CSV table of C-alpha atoms and ligand atoms in Angstrom, one decimal:
chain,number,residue,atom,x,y,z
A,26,UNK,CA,0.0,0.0,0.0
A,27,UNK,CA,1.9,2.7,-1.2
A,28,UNK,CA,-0.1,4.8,-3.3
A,29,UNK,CA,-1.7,7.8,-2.3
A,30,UNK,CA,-5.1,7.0,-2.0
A,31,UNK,CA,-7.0,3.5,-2.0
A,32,UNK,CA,-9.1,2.7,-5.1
A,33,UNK,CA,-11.5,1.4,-2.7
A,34,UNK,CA,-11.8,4.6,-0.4
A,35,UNK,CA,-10.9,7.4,-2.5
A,36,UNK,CA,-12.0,10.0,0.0
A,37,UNK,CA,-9.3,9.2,2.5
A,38,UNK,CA,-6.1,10.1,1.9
A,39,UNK,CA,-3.2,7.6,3.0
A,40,UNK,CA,-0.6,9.2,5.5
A,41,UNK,CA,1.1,6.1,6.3
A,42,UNK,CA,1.1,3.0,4.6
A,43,UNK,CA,0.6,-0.4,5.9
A,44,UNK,CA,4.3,-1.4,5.7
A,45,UNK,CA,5.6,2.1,7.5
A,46,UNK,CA,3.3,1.4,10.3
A,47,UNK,CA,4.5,-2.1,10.6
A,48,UNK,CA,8.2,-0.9,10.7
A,49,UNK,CA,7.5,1.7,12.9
A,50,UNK,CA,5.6,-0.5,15.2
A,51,UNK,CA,8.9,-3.0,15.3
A,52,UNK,CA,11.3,0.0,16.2
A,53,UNK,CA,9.1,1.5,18.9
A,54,UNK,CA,8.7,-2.3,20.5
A,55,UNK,CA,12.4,-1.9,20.6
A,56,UNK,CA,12.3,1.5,22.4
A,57,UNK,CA,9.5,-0.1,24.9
A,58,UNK,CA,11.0,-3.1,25.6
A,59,UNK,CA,14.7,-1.2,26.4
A,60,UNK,CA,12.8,0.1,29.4
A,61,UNK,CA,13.0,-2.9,31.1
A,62,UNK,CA,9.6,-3.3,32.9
A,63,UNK,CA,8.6,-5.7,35.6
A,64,UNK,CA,5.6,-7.7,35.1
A,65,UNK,CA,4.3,-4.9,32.1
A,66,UNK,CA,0.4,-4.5,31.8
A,67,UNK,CA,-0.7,-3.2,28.5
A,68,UNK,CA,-4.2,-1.5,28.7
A,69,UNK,CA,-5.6,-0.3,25.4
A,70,UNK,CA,-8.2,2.2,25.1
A,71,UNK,CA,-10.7,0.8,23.2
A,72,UNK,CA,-12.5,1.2,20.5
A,73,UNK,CA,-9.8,3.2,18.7
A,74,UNK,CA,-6.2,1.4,19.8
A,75,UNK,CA,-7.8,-2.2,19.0
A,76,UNK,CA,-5.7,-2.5,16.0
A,77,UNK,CA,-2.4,-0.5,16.7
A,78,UNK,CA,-2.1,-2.7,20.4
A,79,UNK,CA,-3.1,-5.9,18.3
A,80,UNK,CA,-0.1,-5.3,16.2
A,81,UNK,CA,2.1,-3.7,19.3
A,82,UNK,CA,1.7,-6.3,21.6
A,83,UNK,CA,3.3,-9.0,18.8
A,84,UNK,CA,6.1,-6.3,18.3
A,85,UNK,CA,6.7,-6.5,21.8
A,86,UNK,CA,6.5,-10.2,22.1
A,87,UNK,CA,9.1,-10.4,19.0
A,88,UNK,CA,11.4,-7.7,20.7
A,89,UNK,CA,11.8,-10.0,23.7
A,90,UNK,CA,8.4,-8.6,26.5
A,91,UNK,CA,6.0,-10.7,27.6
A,92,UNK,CA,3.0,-8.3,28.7
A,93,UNK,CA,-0.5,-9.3,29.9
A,94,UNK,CA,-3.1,-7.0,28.3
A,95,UNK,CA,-6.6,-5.8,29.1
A,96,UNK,CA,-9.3,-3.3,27.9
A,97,UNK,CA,-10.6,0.0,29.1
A,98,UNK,CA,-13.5,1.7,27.2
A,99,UNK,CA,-13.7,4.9,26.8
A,100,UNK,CA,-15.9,7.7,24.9
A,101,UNK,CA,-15.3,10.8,24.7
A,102,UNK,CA,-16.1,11.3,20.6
A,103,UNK,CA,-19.3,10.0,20.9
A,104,UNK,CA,-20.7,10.7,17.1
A,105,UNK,CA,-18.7,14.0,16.7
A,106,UNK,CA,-15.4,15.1,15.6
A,107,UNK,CA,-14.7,17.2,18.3
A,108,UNK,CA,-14.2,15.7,22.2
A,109,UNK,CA,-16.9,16.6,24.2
A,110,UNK,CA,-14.6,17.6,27.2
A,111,UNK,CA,-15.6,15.1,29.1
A,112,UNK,CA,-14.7,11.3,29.6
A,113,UNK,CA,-16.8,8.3,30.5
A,114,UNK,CA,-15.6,4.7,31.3
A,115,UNK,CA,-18.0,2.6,29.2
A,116,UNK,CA,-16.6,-0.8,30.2
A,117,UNK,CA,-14.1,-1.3,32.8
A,118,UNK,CA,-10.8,-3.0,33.2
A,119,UNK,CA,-11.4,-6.8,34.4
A,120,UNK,CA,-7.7,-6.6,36.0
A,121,UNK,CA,-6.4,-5.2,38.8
A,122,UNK,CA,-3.7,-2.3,38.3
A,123,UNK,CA,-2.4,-2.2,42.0
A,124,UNK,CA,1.4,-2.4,41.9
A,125,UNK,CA,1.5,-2.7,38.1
A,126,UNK,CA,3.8,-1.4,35.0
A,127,UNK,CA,0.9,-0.4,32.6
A,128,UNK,CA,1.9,0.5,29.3
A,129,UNK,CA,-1.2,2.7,28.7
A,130,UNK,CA,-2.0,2.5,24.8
A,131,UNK,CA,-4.0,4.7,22.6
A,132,UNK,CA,-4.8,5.7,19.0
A,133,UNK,CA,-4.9,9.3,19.0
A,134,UNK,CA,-3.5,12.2,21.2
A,135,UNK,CA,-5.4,15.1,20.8
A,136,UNK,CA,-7.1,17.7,23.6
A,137,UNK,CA,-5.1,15.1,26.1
A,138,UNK,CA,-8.0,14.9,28.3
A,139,UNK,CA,-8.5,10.7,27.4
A,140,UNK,CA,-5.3,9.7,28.4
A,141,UNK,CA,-5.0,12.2,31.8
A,142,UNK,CA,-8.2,10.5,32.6
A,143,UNK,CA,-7.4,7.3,31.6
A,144,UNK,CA,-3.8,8.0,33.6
A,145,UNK,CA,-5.4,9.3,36.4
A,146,UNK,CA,-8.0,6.3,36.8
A,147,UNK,CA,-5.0,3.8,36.5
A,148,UNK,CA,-3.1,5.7,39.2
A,149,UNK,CA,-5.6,6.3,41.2
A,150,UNK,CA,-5.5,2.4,41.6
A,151,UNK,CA,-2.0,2.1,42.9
A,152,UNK,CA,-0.1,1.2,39.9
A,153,UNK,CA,3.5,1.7,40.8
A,154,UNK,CA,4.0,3.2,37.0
A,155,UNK,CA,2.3,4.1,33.9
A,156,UNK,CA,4.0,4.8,30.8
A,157,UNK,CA,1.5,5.9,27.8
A,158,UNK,CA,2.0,5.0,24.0
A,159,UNK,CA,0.0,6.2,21.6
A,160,UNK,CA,-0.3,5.6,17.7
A,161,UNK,CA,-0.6,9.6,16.6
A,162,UNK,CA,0.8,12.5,18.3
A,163,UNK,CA,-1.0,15.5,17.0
A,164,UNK,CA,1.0,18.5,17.2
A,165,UNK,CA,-2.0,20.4,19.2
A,166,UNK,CA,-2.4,22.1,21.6
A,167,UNK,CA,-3.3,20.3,24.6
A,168,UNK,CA,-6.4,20.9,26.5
A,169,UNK,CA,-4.8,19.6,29.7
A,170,UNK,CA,-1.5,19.3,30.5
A,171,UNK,CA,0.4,16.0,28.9
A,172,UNK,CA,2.7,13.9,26.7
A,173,UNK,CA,3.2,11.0,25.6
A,174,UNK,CA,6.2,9.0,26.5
A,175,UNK,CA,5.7,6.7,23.5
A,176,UNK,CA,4.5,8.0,20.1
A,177,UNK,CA,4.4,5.6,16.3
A,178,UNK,CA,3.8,9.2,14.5
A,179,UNK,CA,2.9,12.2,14.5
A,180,UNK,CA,0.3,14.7,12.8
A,181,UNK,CA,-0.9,17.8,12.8
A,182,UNK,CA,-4.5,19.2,13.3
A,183,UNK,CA,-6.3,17.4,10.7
A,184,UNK,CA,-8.7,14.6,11.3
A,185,UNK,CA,-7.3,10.6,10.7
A,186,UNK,CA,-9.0,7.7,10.3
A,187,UNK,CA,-7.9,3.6,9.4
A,188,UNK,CA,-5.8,1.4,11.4
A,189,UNK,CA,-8.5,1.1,13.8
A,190,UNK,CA,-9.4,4.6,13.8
A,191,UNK,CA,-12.9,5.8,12.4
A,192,UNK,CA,-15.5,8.6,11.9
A,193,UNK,CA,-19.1,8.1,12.4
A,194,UNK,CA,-17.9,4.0,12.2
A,195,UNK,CA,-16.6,3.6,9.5
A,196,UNK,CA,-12.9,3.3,8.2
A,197,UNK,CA,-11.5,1.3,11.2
A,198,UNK,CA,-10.7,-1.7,8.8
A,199,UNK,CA,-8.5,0.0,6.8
A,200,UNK,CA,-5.1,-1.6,6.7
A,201,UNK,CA,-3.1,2.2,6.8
A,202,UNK,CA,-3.8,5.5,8.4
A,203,UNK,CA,-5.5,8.4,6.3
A,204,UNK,CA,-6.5,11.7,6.4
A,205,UNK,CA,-10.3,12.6,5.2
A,206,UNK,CA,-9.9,14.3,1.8
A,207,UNK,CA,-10.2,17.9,2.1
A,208,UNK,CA,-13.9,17.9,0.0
A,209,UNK,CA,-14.7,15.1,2.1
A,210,UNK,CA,-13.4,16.9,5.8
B,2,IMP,P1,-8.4,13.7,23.3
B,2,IMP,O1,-9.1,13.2,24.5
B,2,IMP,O2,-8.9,15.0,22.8
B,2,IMP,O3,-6.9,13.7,23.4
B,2,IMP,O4,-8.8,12.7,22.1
B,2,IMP,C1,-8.3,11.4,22.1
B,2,IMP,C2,-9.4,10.5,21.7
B,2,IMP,O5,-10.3,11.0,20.7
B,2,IMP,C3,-8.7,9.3,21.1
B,2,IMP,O6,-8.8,8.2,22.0
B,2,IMP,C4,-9.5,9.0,19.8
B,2,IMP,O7,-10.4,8.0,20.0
B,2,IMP,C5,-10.3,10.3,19.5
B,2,IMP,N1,-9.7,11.0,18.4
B,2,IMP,C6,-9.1,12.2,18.5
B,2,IMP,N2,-8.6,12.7,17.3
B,2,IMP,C7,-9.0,11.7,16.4
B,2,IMP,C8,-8.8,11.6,15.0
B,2,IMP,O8,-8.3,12.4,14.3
B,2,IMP,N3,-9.4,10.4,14.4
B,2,IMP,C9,-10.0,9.5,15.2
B,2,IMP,N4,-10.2,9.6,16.5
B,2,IMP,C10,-9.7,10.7,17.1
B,3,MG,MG1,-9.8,6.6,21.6
């Protein structure tokens, strides 16, 4: 998938192909797995990260960690493009946090105010640290006050979709990440 848009979805643009994000994905294992942690938890923030931790936690495996993962649910989106401001858990972790290394893992870093949340939840529960990855850093600024300590790439303020990501449902199947076209945005 290198071209620059899909024949199939001609109204999103590709931003990074499939094979970029899988080399990408194999680097930043490398820079994840250098950090040596204990017993790592990776906790995805679903729906969006579904396909970006899917393919992070077998780059991890391959670049030597061996992390148990689980699912936290979060809306903030609902049908818009623009976050509400406020975040709701709409399905819980099943595991416990308490003295855990969670890699916290998301699609998209935008306002900030779903990972502080998601952060502060996690901490709030006694794990001893939290490291957050997330698939694309936009180069925003932040509602609230945070970085990533893990980012695949980078954008700026323009709205993605693919690779797990989608608008109003649709696109998350799409093997790369895109950008609506601008007729389309
Ligand atoms: P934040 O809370 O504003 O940082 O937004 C982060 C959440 O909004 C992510 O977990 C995504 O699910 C969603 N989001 C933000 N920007 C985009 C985008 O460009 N495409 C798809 N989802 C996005
Ligand atoms: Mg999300």
């Amino acid at each position: 998938m290198t071209e620059e848009h899909s024949d199939r979805v001609p109204e999103v643009e590709v931003i990074y192909a499939a094979d970029a994000i899988a080399a990408r994905l194999e680097d930043l294992a490398k820079d994840i797995t250098a950090r040596d942690l204990e017993r790592p938890l990776v906790v995805a923030v679903l729906k969006g990260s579904f396909v970006f931790a899917a393919d992070l936690i077998r780059a991890l495996y391959r670049s030597g960690l061996e992390p148990e993962v689980d699912f936290l649910t979060l809306s903030s989106y609902r049908k818009s493009r623009t976050s509400s401001g406020n975040v709701e858990i709409l399905r819980d972790l099943d595991l416990s946090v308490e003295g855990r290394n969670v890699l916290l893992v998301d699609d998209v870093l935008d306002s900030g105010r779903t990972l502080v949340f998601a952060k502060d939840l996690i901490a709030a529960r006694g794990a001893a640290q939290i490291l957050t990855c997330v698939l694309i850093d936009k180069k925003v600024p932040r509602a609230v006050n945070v970085a990533a300590d893990f980012s695949a790439f980078e954008s700026n303020d323009e709205f993605v979709v693919g690779y797990g990501m989608d608008v109003g449902h649709r696109y998350r199947e799409l093997p790369f990440v895109g950008r609506m076209a601008k007729d389309e945005a």
